[in-house]
Coordinates of C-alpha atoms (C1' of nucleotides) in Angstrom, one line a residue:
Chain X
M29 CA 8.7 -147.1 234.9
L30 CA 7.7 -150.5 233.6
I31 CA 8.8 -152.3 236.7
E32 CA 7.0 -150.0 239.1
E33 CA 3.8 -150.4 237.1
I34 CA 4.0 -154.1 237.5
R35 CA 4.8 -153.8 241.2
E36 CA 1.7 -151.7 241.8
L37 CA -0.3 -154.0 239.7
I38 CA 0.7 -157.0 241.9
S39 CA 0.3 -155.4 245.2
G40 CA -3.0 -153.8 244.2
R41 CA -4.5 -157.0 243.0
L42 CA -3.3 -159.0 246.0
R43 CA -4.7 -156.4 248.4
K44 CA -8.1 -156.4 246.7
D45 CA -8.4 -160.1 246.6
K46 CA -10.5 -161.1 249.7
K47 CA -10.0 -164.9 249.2
L48 CA -6.3 -164.6 250.1
G49 CA -7.0 -162.5 253.1
I50 CA -3.9 -160.4 252.9
T51 CA -3.8 -157.1 254.6
Q52 CA -0.3 -156.2 253.9
V53 CA 1.8 -157.2 250.9
P54 CA 5.4 -157.8 251.9
D55 CA 8.4 -156.3 250.0
F56 CA 9.3 -158.4 247.0
S57 CA 11.9 -158.2 244.3
L58 CA 11.1 -157.4 240.7
E59 CA 13.9 -157.7 238.2
V60 CA 14.7 -158.2 234.6
C61 CA 14.9 -161.9 233.8
P62 CA 18.4 -163.3 233.2
A63 CA 19.0 -163.8 229.5
E64 CA 18.6 -167.6 229.5
I65 CA 15.2 -167.5 231.3
E66 CA 12.0 -167.2 229.3
G67 CA 10.2 -164.0 230.3
D68 CA 10.9 -160.3 230.7
I69 CA 10.4 -159.5 234.4
S70 CA 10.5 -161.9 237.3
T71 CA 9.5 -161.7 240.9
N72 CA 10.3 -163.8 244.0
I73 CA 7.0 -162.9 245.7
A74 CA 5.9 -166.5 245.9
F75 CA 8.9 -167.4 248.1
I76 CA 8.2 -164.6 250.4
M77 CA 4.5 -165.2 250.7
A78 CA 4.7 -168.9 251.0
K79 CA 5.0 -168.9 254.8
Q80 CA 2.2 -166.3 255.2
L81 CA -0.1 -168.4 253.0
K82 CA 1.1 -171.6 254.7
V83 CA 1.8 -173.4 251.4
S84 CA 4.9 -174.3 249.4
P85 CA 6.4 -171.6 247.1
P86 CA 5.1 -173.1 243.8
K87 CA 1.6 -173.3 245.3
A88 CA 1.8 -169.8 246.5
G89 CA 2.9 -168.8 243.1
K90 CA -0.1 -170.4 241.6
L91 CA -2.4 -168.6 244.0
I92 CA -0.8 -165.3 243.2
I93 CA -0.9 -165.7 239.5
D94 CA -4.6 -166.6 239.7
T95 CA -5.2 -163.4 241.6
I96 CA -3.3 -161.2 239.1
Q97 CA -4.6 -162.7 235.9
N98 CA -7.8 -161.9 234.1
N99 CA -7.8 -158.2 234.7
K100 CA -8.1 -155.4 232.2
T101 CA -5.0 -153.4 233.4
T102 CA -3.0 -156.6 233.6
G103 CA -3.9 -157.4 230.0
E104 CA -2.6 -154.1 228.7
I105 CA 0.8 -154.6 230.2
I106 CA 1.3 -158.3 230.6
Q107 CA 0.7 -160.8 227.9
K108 CA 1.5 -164.0 229.8
I109 CA 2.4 -165.0 233.3
E110 CA 4.4 -168.2 234.0
L111 CA 5.4 -170.1 237.1
A112 CA 8.9 -171.2 236.7
G113 CA 11.2 -173.5 238.6
K114 CA 10.8 -173.6 242.3
G115 CA 8.5 -170.6 242.5
F116 CA 9.6 -167.7 240.4
I117 CA 6.9 -165.9 238.6
N118 CA 7.8 -164.6 235.2
F119 CA 6.0 -161.9 233.3
F120 CA 5.9 -161.4 229.5
I121 CA 5.3 -157.8 228.5
T122 CA 2.9 -157.1 225.6
N123 CA 4.3 -155.6 222.5
E124 CA 1.7 -152.8 222.7
K125 CA 3.2 -151.7 226.1
L126 CA 6.7 -151.7 224.6
Y127 CA 5.6 -149.6 221.6
K128 CA 4.0 -147.2 224.1
E129 CA 7.3 -146.8 225.9
L130 CA 9.1 -146.3 222.6
L131 CA 6.7 -143.6 221.6
E132 CA 7.2 -141.9 225.0
I133 CA 11.0 -141.9 224.6
C134 CA 10.9 -140.2 221.2
R135 CA 8.2 -137.7 222.4
K136 CA 9.8 -136.8 225.7
E137 CA 13.5 -137.2 224.6
N138 CA 15.7 -136.0 227.4
D139 CA 12.7 -136.0 229.8
Y140 CA 11.9 -139.6 229.3
G141 CA 11.5 -141.4 232.6
K142 CA 12.0 -138.2 234.5
Q143 CA 11.3 -138.9 238.1
D144 CA 11.0 -136.3 240.8
I145 CA 13.1 -138.1 243.4
G146 CA 14.9 -135.0 244.6
K147 CA 11.8 -132.8 244.9
G148 CA 13.9 -129.7 244.6
K149 CA 16.0 -130.6 247.7
K150 CA 19.2 -128.7 247.9
I151 CA 22.1 -131.0 247.8
Q152 CA 25.8 -130.1 247.8
I153 CA 28.5 -132.3 246.4
E154 CA 32.1 -131.7 247.3
F155 CA 34.8 -133.5 245.4
V156 CA 38.5 -133.5 244.5
S157 CA 39.3 -130.7 246.9
A158 CA 43.0 -131.6 246.5
N159 CA 45.4 -129.3 248.4
P160 CA 46.9 -126.8 246.0
T161 CA 50.4 -128.1 246.6
G162 CA 50.8 -129.8 243.3
P163 CA 49.1 -130.7 240.0
L164 CA 46.1 -133.1 240.1
H165 CA 47.2 -136.7 239.6
I166 CA 45.3 -139.7 238.3
G167 CA 43.7 -140.5 241.7
H168 CA 42.0 -137.1 241.8
G169 CA 40.7 -137.9 238.3
R170 CA 38.7 -140.8 239.7
G171 CA 37.2 -138.5 242.4
A172 CA 36.4 -135.9 239.7
A173 CA 34.7 -138.5 237.5
I174 CA 32.6 -140.0 240.3
G175 CA 31.6 -136.6 241.8
D176 CA 30.7 -134.9 238.5
S177 CA 28.7 -137.8 237.2
L178 CA 26.9 -138.2 240.5
A179 CA 26.0 -134.5 240.3
R180 CA 24.7 -135.0 236.8
I181 CA 22.6 -137.9 237.8
L182 CA 21.1 -136.3 240.9
D183 CA 20.4 -133.2 238.9
S184 CA 18.5 -135.2 236.4
V185 CA 16.0 -136.5 239.0
G186 CA 15.0 -133.2 240.5
Y187 CA 17.7 -132.3 243.1
D188 CA 19.0 -128.8 243.2
V189 CA 22.7 -129.8 243.0
K190 CA 25.7 -127.5 243.7
K191 CA 29.2 -128.7 243.1
E192 CA 32.0 -127.3 245.2
Y193 CA 35.8 -127.5 245.6
Y194 CA 37.3 -126.8 249.0
I195 CA 40.7 -125.1 248.8
N196 CA 43.0 -125.7 251.8
N197 CA 45.1 -122.6 251.6
R198 CA 46.5 -122.5 255.1
G199 CA 48.5 -124.7 257.4
K200 CA 51.8 -126.4 257.4
Q201 CA 51.6 -128.0 254.0
I202 CA 51.1 -124.6 252.4
D203 CA 53.9 -123.1 254.4
L204 CA 56.1 -125.8 253.1
L205 CA 55.0 -125.1 249.6
G206 CA 56.1 -121.5 250.0
E207 CA 59.4 -122.5 251.4
S208 CA 60.0 -124.9 248.6
V209 CA 59.3 -122.4 245.9
K210 CA 61.4 -119.7 247.6
A211 CA 64.3 -122.1 247.8
R212 CA 64.1 -123.0 244.1
Y213 CA 63.8 -119.3 243.3
K214 CA 67.0 -118.5 245.1
E215 CA 68.7 -121.4 243.5
L216 CA 67.7 -120.2 240.1
H217 CA 69.3 -116.9 240.9
G218 CA 72.6 -118.3 241.9
E219 CA 72.2 -118.5 245.6
K220 CA 73.4 -121.6 247.4
I221 CA 70.5 -123.0 249.3
E222 CA 69.6 -125.8 251.6
F223 CA 66.4 -127.3 250.3
P224 CA 63.8 -128.0 253.1
D225 CA 64.1 -131.6 254.2
D226 CA 60.4 -132.4 253.7
G227 CA 59.9 -129.8 251.0
Y228 CA 58.2 -130.5 247.7
K229 CA 60.8 -131.9 245.4
G230 CA 58.9 -132.1 242.1
E231 CA 60.2 -130.4 239.0
Y232 CA 57.0 -128.4 238.9
I233 CA 58.3 -126.4 241.9
K234 CA 61.2 -125.2 239.8
S235 CA 58.9 -124.3 236.9
I236 CA 56.8 -122.1 239.3
A237 CA 59.9 -120.5 240.6
D238 CA 61.0 -119.8 237.1
E239 CA 57.8 -117.9 236.4
I240 CA 58.5 -115.4 239.1
L241 CA 59.8 -112.2 237.7
D242 CA 63.1 -110.9 238.8
D243 CA 61.8 -107.8 240.4
I244 CA 60.4 -108.9 243.7
K245 CA 61.9 -106.3 245.9
G246 CA 60.1 -106.0 249.2
K247 CA 58.4 -109.3 248.7
E248 CA 61.1 -111.6 249.9
G249 CA 58.9 -113.1 252.6
T250 CA 57.6 -116.6 252.4
Q251 CA 54.1 -115.2 252.2
F252 CA 54.7 -113.9 248.7
F253 CA 56.0 -117.2 247.4
K254 CA 53.1 -119.0 249.1
E255 CA 50.5 -117.0 247.4
F256 CA 52.2 -117.1 244.1
A257 CA 52.5 -120.8 244.2
I258 CA 48.9 -121.4 245.3
N259 CA 47.6 -119.2 242.6
H260 CA 49.8 -120.8 240.0
I261 CA 48.9 -124.4 241.0
L262 CA 45.2 -123.5 241.3
G263 CA 45.4 -122.3 237.7
W264 CA 46.6 -125.8 236.7
I265 CA 43.9 -127.5 238.7
K266 CA 41.1 -125.4 237.3
R267 CA 42.4 -125.9 233.8
D268 CA 42.7 -129.7 234.2
L269 CA 39.2 -130.0 235.6
R270 CA 37.8 -127.9 232.8
D271 CA 39.6 -130.2 230.3
F272 CA 37.9 -133.0 232.1
D273 CA 34.5 -131.4 231.6
V274 CA 34.1 -130.7 235.3
E275 CA 32.6 -127.3 236.2
Y276 CA 32.2 -126.2 239.7
D277 CA 29.6 -123.8 241.1
R278 CA 31.9 -122.6 243.8
W279 CA 35.6 -122.7 244.8
F280 CA 35.5 -122.4 248.6
V281 CA 38.6 -120.9 250.2
E282 CA 39.4 -122.3 253.7
S283 CA 40.9 -119.0 254.9
D284 CA 37.5 -117.4 254.5
L285 CA 36.2 -119.4 257.4
Y286 CA 38.6 -117.4 259.6
K287 CA 37.7 -114.0 258.3
Q288 CA 34.2 -114.1 259.8
N289 CA 35.3 -115.8 263.0
E290 CA 33.3 -118.8 261.9
V291 CA 35.8 -121.2 263.5
E292 CA 35.6 -119.5 266.8
N293 CA 31.8 -119.5 266.6
M294 CA 31.8 -123.2 265.9
I295 CA 34.0 -123.9 268.9
E296 CA 31.7 -121.7 271.1
E297 CA 28.6 -123.5 269.8
L298 CA 30.1 -126.9 270.5
K299 CA 31.3 -125.8 273.9
G300 CA 27.8 -124.7 274.7
R301 CA 26.6 -128.2 273.7
D302 CA 29.2 -129.7 276.0
F303 CA 31.1 -131.4 273.1
I304 CA 34.3 -129.5 273.6
Y305 CA 36.6 -129.6 276.6
E306 CA 40.1 -128.4 277.5
E307 CA 42.9 -130.7 278.4
N308 CA 46.7 -130.2 278.4
N309 CA 46.1 -126.7 277.1
A310 CA 44.4 -127.9 274.0
L311 CA 40.7 -128.0 273.0
W312 CA 39.2 -131.4 272.3
F313 CA 36.1 -132.4 270.4
K314 CA 34.2 -135.2 272.2
S315 CA 33.8 -137.3 269.1
T316 CA 33.7 -140.5 271.2
A317 CA 30.1 -139.5 272.1
F318 CA 29.2 -140.5 268.6
G319 CA 31.2 -143.7 268.2
D320 CA 34.7 -142.4 267.4
E321 CA 37.5 -144.3 269.0
K322 CA 39.1 -141.3 270.6
D323 CA 38.4 -137.6 271.1
R324 CA 40.1 -135.2 268.6
V325 CA 42.0 -132.0 269.1
V326 CA 40.5 -129.0 267.4
V327 CA 42.8 -126.3 268.9
R328 CA 46.4 -127.2 269.7
S329 CA 48.1 -126.0 272.8
D330 CA 49.9 -123.5 270.7
K331 CA 46.5 -122.0 269.9
Q332 CA 46.5 -123.1 266.3
P333 CA 43.3 -124.6 265.1
T334 CA 43.7 -128.0 263.5
Y335 CA 42.7 -129.1 260.1
L336 CA 39.7 -130.8 261.7
A337 CA 38.5 -127.4 263.1
S338 CA 38.4 -126.0 259.6
D339 CA 36.6 -129.1 258.3
I340 CA 33.9 -129.1 260.9
T341 CA 33.3 -125.4 260.4
Y342 CA 33.2 -125.8 256.7
H343 CA 30.4 -128.4 257.0
Y344 CA 28.5 -126.2 259.3
D345 CA 28.9 -123.4 256.8
K346 CA 27.4 -125.7 254.1
F347 CA 24.3 -126.4 256.3
N348 CA 24.0 -122.7 257.1
R349 CA 23.8 -122.0 253.4
G350 CA 20.6 -124.1 253.3
F351 CA 21.7 -127.4 251.9
D352 CA 19.5 -130.3 252.9
K353 CA 22.0 -132.9 252.1
L354 CA 25.8 -133.0 251.8
I355 CA 27.8 -135.5 249.8
D356 CA 31.6 -135.6 250.3
I357 CA 33.7 -137.7 248.0
W358 CA 37.0 -138.7 249.5
G359 CA 39.9 -141.0 248.6
A360 CA 39.8 -144.1 250.8
D361 CA 43.0 -143.1 252.5
H362 CA 40.9 -140.5 254.4
H363 CA 38.6 -143.1 255.8
G364 CA 39.9 -142.7 259.3
Y365 CA 38.5 -139.2 259.1
V366 CA 34.9 -140.2 258.4
K367 CA 33.9 -140.9 262.0
R368 CA 35.0 -137.6 263.4
V369 CA 33.4 -135.5 260.7
Q370 CA 30.2 -137.5 260.9
A371 CA 30.4 -137.0 264.7
S372 CA 30.6 -133.2 264.3
I373 CA 27.4 -133.3 262.2
E374 CA 25.5 -135.1 264.9
A375 CA 27.0 -132.9 267.6
M376 CA 25.4 -130.0 265.9
G377 CA 22.0 -131.8 265.9
Y378 CA 21.9 -132.8 262.3
S379 CA 20.9 -136.2 261.2
P380 CA 23.8 -138.5 260.4
E381 CA 22.1 -139.1 257.1
A382 CA 22.4 -135.5 256.2
L383 CA 26.0 -136.1 255.3
K384 CA 27.0 -138.9 252.9
I385 CA 30.6 -139.6 252.6
I386 CA 31.6 -141.7 249.6
L387 CA 35.0 -143.3 249.7
Y388 CA 36.7 -144.4 246.5
Q389 CA 39.6 -146.8 246.6
L390 CA 42.8 -145.3 245.4
V391 CA 44.0 -145.8 241.9
S392 CA 47.2 -147.7 241.8
L393 CA 49.3 -146.8 238.9
S394 CA 51.7 -148.9 237.0
R395 CA 53.7 -148.5 233.8
A396 CA 54.1 -151.7 231.8
G397 CA 53.5 -153.7 235.0
K398 CA 55.8 -151.7 237.1
P399 CA 54.2 -150.0 240.1
Q400 CA 54.6 -146.2 240.1
P401 CA 54.8 -144.2 243.3
M402 CA 52.2 -141.5 243.6
S403 CA 53.4 -139.1 246.3
T404 CA 53.0 -135.4 245.6
R405 CA 55.8 -134.7 248.1
S406 CA 58.4 -136.9 246.3
G407 CA 57.4 -135.3 243.1
E408 CA 57.1 -138.6 241.2
F409 CA 53.6 -138.9 239.9
V410 CA 51.6 -139.1 236.7
T411 CA 49.4 -136.1 236.4
L412 CA 45.8 -136.1 235.4
K413 CA 46.7 -133.9 232.5
E414 CA 49.2 -136.4 231.2
V415 CA 46.6 -139.1 231.2
I416 CA 44.0 -136.9 229.6
D417 CA 46.4 -136.0 226.9
E418 CA 47.4 -139.6 226.3
V419 CA 44.1 -141.5 226.4
G420 CA 41.6 -138.7 226.0
K421 CA 39.0 -137.2 228.2
D422 CA 36.2 -139.6 227.2
A423 CA 38.1 -142.8 227.6
C424 CA 39.5 -141.5 230.9
R425 CA 36.2 -140.6 232.4
F426 CA 34.6 -143.8 231.2
F427 CA 37.5 -145.9 232.6
F428 CA 37.1 -144.3 236.0
L429 CA 33.4 -145.1 236.1
I430 CA 33.6 -148.6 234.8
R431 CA 34.0 -150.0 238.3
G432 CA 32.2 -149.3 241.6
A433 CA 34.0 -146.8 243.9
N434 CA 34.9 -149.6 246.2
S435 CA 37.0 -151.6 243.9
H436 CA 40.7 -151.0 243.6
L437 CA 41.5 -149.6 240.2
D438 CA 44.7 -150.7 238.6
F439 CA 45.6 -148.3 235.9
D440 CA 48.4 -149.4 233.7
L441 CA 49.5 -146.5 231.6
E442 CA 51.0 -148.5 228.8
L443 CA 48.0 -150.8 228.7
A444 CA 45.6 -147.8 228.7
K445 CA 47.4 -146.3 225.8
K446 CA 47.7 -149.5 223.9
Q447 CA 44.1 -150.5 224.6
S448 CA 42.7 -147.1 223.7
P449 CA 41.3 -148.2 220.3
D450 CA 39.7 -151.2 222.0
N451 CA 38.5 -149.3 225.0
P452 CA 34.8 -149.9 225.7
V453 CA 34.1 -146.2 225.4
Y454 CA 34.7 -146.4 221.7
Y455 CA 32.4 -149.4 221.5
V456 CA 29.6 -147.3 222.9
Q457 CA 30.4 -144.1 221.0
Y458 CA 30.6 -146.2 217.8
A459 CA 27.0 -147.4 218.4
H460 CA 25.9 -143.7 218.5
A461 CA 28.0 -142.8 215.4
R462 CA 26.5 -145.7 213.5
I463 CA 23.0 -144.6 214.2
C464 CA 23.8 -141.1 213.1
S465 CA 25.3 -142.5 209.9
I466 CA 22.1 -144.5 209.2
F467 CA 20.1 -141.3 209.6
K468 CA 22.3 -139.6 207.1
E469 CA 22.0 -142.4 204.6
A470 CA 18.2 -142.5 205.1
E471 CA 18.0 -138.8 204.4
K472 CA 20.0 -139.2 201.2
S473 CA 17.3 -141.6 200.0
G474 CA 14.6 -139.2 201.0
Y475 CA 13.6 -140.8 204.3
R476 CA 13.4 -138.2 206.9
L477 CA 11.9 -139.3 210.2
R478 CA 9.6 -137.0 212.1
T479 CA 8.9 -138.5 215.5
E480 CA 5.9 -136.2 216.0
D481 CA 4.2 -137.9 213.1
S482 CA 1.7 -140.4 214.5
N483 CA 1.4 -142.5 211.4
V484 CA 4.6 -144.5 211.9
D485 CA 3.5 -148.1 212.3
L486 CA 5.5 -149.4 215.3
G487 CA 3.7 -152.7 215.1
L488 CA 6.2 -153.6 212.3
L489 CA 8.9 -153.9 214.9
K490 CA 8.5 -157.6 215.5
E491 CA 12.0 -159.0 215.4
S492 CA 13.2 -160.3 218.7
E493 CA 16.3 -158.1 218.5
E494 CA 13.9 -155.1 218.1
L495 CA 11.8 -156.0 221.1
N496 CA 15.0 -156.7 223.2
L497 CA 16.2 -153.2 222.3
I498 CA 13.0 -151.6 223.4
K499 CA 13.0 -153.6 226.7
K500 CA 16.5 -152.3 227.4
L501 CA 15.5 -148.8 226.6
A502 CA 12.4 -149.1 228.9
Y503 CA 14.7 -150.1 231.7
F504 CA 16.5 -146.7 231.6
P505 CA 14.3 -145.0 234.3
E506 CA 14.9 -147.9 236.7
L507 CA 18.6 -147.6 236.0
I508 CA 18.6 -144.0 237.0
A509 CA 16.6 -144.8 240.2
L510 CA 19.1 -147.4 241.0
S511 CA 22.0 -145.1 240.5
V512 CA 20.4 -142.5 242.7
R513 CA 19.5 -145.0 245.4
T514 CA 23.1 -146.3 245.6
Y515 CA 24.8 -143.0 244.9
D516 CA 26.8 -144.9 242.3
P517 CA 27.3 -143.8 238.7
H518 CA 28.9 -147.0 237.6
W519 CA 25.5 -148.6 236.8
V520 CA 25.2 -146.2 234.0
T521 CA 28.5 -147.2 232.5
S522 CA 27.5 -150.9 232.6
Y523 CA 24.1 -150.1 231.2
V524 CA 25.3 -148.1 228.2
Q525 CA 27.7 -150.9 227.3
E526 CA 24.8 -153.5 227.3
L527 CA 22.6 -151.2 225.3
A528 CA 25.4 -150.7 222.7
K529 CA 25.9 -154.5 222.5
I530 CA 22.2 -155.1 221.8
F531 CA 22.3 -152.4 219.2
H532 CA 25.4 -153.7 217.4
N533 CA 23.8 -157.1 217.3
Y534 CA 20.7 -155.8 215.8
Y535 CA 22.6 -153.7 213.3
Q536 CA 24.4 -156.8 212.1
K537 CA 21.2 -158.8 211.6
H538 CA 18.8 -156.4 210.2
R539 CA 19.0 -153.6 207.7
V540 CA 17.2 -150.4 208.3
I541 CA 17.2 -149.0 204.8
T542 CA 15.3 -151.6 202.7
E543 CA 12.6 -151.6 200.1
N544 CA 9.8 -151.4 202.7
K545 CA 9.1 -147.7 203.4
D546 CA 6.9 -148.3 206.4
L547 CA 9.5 -150.6 207.9
I548 CA 12.2 -148.0 207.3
F549 CA 10.3 -145.5 209.3
A550 CA 9.4 -147.9 212.1
R551 CA 13.1 -148.8 212.4
L552 CA 14.3 -145.2 212.2
F553 CA 11.9 -144.5 215.0
L554 CA 13.4 -147.2 217.1
L555 CA 16.9 -146.0 216.4
Q556 CA 15.9 -142.5 217.3
A557 CA 15.0 -143.8 220.7
V558 CA 18.3 -145.7 221.1
K559 CA 20.1 -142.6 220.1
I560 CA 18.3 -140.5 222.7
I561 CA 19.0 -143.0 225.5
L562 CA 22.7 -143.4 224.5
R563 CA 23.2 -139.7 224.4
K564 CA 21.5 -139.2 227.8
S565 CA 23.5 -142.0 229.4
L566 CA 26.8 -140.8 228.0
Y567 CA 26.0 -137.3 229.2
L568 CA 25.4 -138.6 232.7
I569 CA 28.9 -140.1 232.8
G570 CA 30.4 -137.0 231.1
V571 CA 31.3 -138.7 227.8
N572 CA 30.7 -137.2 224.4
A573 CA 28.4 -138.9 221.8
P574 CA 30.1 -138.2 218.5
E575 CA 28.1 -138.2 215.3
R576 CA 31.0 -139.6 213.3
M577 CA 34.0 -141.7 214.1
Chain E
rG12 C1' 47.7 -154.6 267.6
rC13 C1' 43.0 -152.0 266.3
rG14 C1' 39.7 -150.0 262.3
rC15 C1' 37.9 -149.5 257.1
rC16 C1' 38.0 -151.7 252.1
rU17 C1' 39.0 -156.2 249.5
rG18 C1' 39.7 -161.7 247.6
rU19 C1' 34.8 -164.2 241.7
rA20 C1' 37.5 -167.3 234.5
rG21 C1' 44.6 -166.8 232.4
rC22 C1' 44.2 -160.9 233.3
rU23 C1' 41.0 -156.6 234.8
rC24 C1' 36.5 -156.7 237.1
rA25 C1' 30.4 -156.7 237.2
rG26 C1' 26.9 -159.2 240.2
rU27 C1' 20.9 -154.0 243.2
rC28 C1' 16.7 -156.3 249.0
rG29 C1' 19.8 -163.3 249.8
rG30 C1' 17.0 -165.8 244.0
rA31 C1' 16.9 -169.5 238.7
rU32 C1' 22.3 -173.0 235.0
rA33 C1' 27.6 -167.1 238.7
rG34 C1' 28.2 -162.7 234.0
rA35 C1' 31.2 -158.9 230.9
rG36 C1' 35.6 -157.0 228.6
rC37 C1' 40.6 -158.3 227.4
rA38 C1' 43.5 -162.5 225.9
rU39 C1' 43.2 -167.5 223.0
rC40 C1' 40.7 -170.3 219.1
rU41 C1' 36.8 -170.7 214.8
rG42 C1' 33.7 -168.3 211.2
rC43 C1' 31.5 -163.4 208.9
rC44 C1' 32.8 -157.2 204.8
rU45 C1' 29.9 -156.3 196.2
rU46 C1' 24.7 -154.2 201.0
rC47 C1' 23.1 -148.2 206.3
rU48 C1' 30.8 -147.3 209.6
rA49 C1' 34.5 -154.6 210.6
rA50 C1' 36.4 -149.2 216.3
rG51 C1' 31.5 -154.4 214.3
rC52 C1' 28.8 -159.5 214.6
rA53 C1' 28.3 -164.8 215.7
rG54 C1' 30.4 -169.1 218.1
rA55 C1' 34.0 -172.1 221.4
rG56 C1' 37.0 -173.1 225.5
rG57 C1' 37.9 -171.3 230.4
rG58 C1' 35.1 -171.3 237.7
rU59 C1' 35.8 -175.6 244.4
rC60 C1' 33.0 -167.2 243.9
rG61 C1' 40.4 -167.5 249.1
rG62 C1' 39.6 -172.1 253.0
rG63 C1' 36.3 -174.0 256.8
rG64 C1' 31.8 -173.8 259.6
rG65 C1' 26.7 -171.6 260.4
rU66 C1' 21.7 -169.3 259.3
rU67 C1' 17.3 -171.1 255.2
rC68 C1' 13.0 -173.1 250.6
rG69 C1' 17.5 -170.8 248.5
rA70 C1' 24.3 -167.9 250.0
rA71 C1' 29.3 -164.9 245.7
rU72 C1' 25.9 -162.0 248.8
rC73 C1' 24.2 -162.5 255.8
rC74 C1' 26.9 -164.4 260.6
rC75 C1' 31.4 -166.8 262.9
rU76 C1' 36.5 -168.2 262.1
rC77 C1' 41.1 -168.7 259.6
rC78 C1' 44.4 -167.2 255.4
rG79 C1' 46.0 -163.4 251.7
rG80 C1' 46.1 -158.1 249.5
rG81 C1' 45.3 -152.5 250.0
rC82 C1' 44.7 -148.3 253.2
rG83 C1' 44.4 -145.7 257.8
rC84 C1' 45.5 -145.3 262.9
rG85 C1' 49.7 -137.7 265.6
rC86 C1' 48.2 -131.5 269.8
rC87 C1' 50.2 -133.7 260.8
rA88 C1' 47.6 -131.9 256.7

RNA sequence: GCGCCUGUAGCUCAGUCGGAUAGAGCAUCUGCCUUCUAAGCAGAGGGUCGGGGGUUCGAAUCCCUCCGGGCGCGCCA
């Protein structure tokens, strides 16, 4: 935590200095310097404190620098402090501090930079949760990639994370699914049928019907077809997610909420809290009390609970299971739903922060520039399985996480296929494979690195490319903290590309296996650290780190 | 009509709490393999950050307004 160390150093020194007369140090930024700026870490503190000190930013900067400099702790971490431009303060990190970080990476490996941000808090993350009315399509893939990576990241900083998939197995959509399969079954057996107007028209419905054995006497009701279809489709969904390296802790079945009268209990509870009232023979949830634009029906006048009733109950069920925090990952087309679910959390007395809903913009799909429709109902869609089969799991996951959740993702299938050898995922994986290859070569020549050996002279790593690499590696803990703070895995994807770039550049300029034995070991040590961070980063976004390509 | 998201290089997009000369990949052009993997490296060109106004030491970022794109607005799920 290089940046945090410097932050504490600055505020500590400023507080102690009586001359300045500061009681409280304001918030200030501390970031990695842009490439064209001389220096490693920069801060804007001079701008912020200028007013307080009643001087111009450059003068404030001078005062601050004077206060920090000439101190033993400062000297160990910071080699030089410079005032730049209109008031930025730039710090130069000592090589000794960088070597120390390097040592720590190799010693702690996967635990390097481990921060206990989560403190064992129970957090549940629910994602994909597509209705089992058809195979997963490419949009679900984005939700899966975001949810699973976020879970990995949160898990790595000390949260107790559980991943869950919510299965909607009741309601109109499911009835329609049953009707659709039933119709196709009859059709296959020579009966003339009228296919339901709004039924599911995809070819996959026929394939399900085709799986049904001929002998279904006594099971002609829609119920049989419904269950058969759900089970069949869930089988596909589970298989596709497994192929995508997504493992769930629990598959929660909606109808279970009704077995224990949980929905009735929810309604009674909210009635008691005066958030449910009756009007026109229906029960309404008073979501307007929490900023929703209108109240919402939870039980229709025909006594059927709505989808929202299940959803509210499901969230209560999660809290009752002891989770401190819930994360839902939804496609942006559900954004109209956010307010009412959020309202239900507050109605029950939970803090609004206890539920975080992450919306991801839908993936628009095109094939050679031609937009493709993506409706499950019409049956025209590209499945997640097709995409995984075509571009591979790694490229697919990487691609989904290369942008923030809020940006529209345009996925051109032809382009994705054509680009696959140039895909950035290979660039990163290649860096890892290259490092592995160097280690193999080194071993052939009898150089076998043992990181626990303390006689490797890291001081030999003097090239600017080497120091740059270490600085990038030392940023890893901050990167994780950033990803956690913003609930956004895409930072990891950007980082790992930058790290790979710095490595490839280094590889091109400097040879590891040379005549100088001490230098070989120092460089192997550095590469070992790069390998550890590459692997860890790739793991967090669910991408493999191959030893050979 | 109302609400959410969005507009940055030819294309696809990054840009953390408002920071320095706005970045990356692709595409285009120019160099680099007798040496640890060329799925690589180095370099070049390419910008009124949708338009206008405001806030301030400083705005792609915050506020107002206009224009464009996506999505959502049921006693559907």
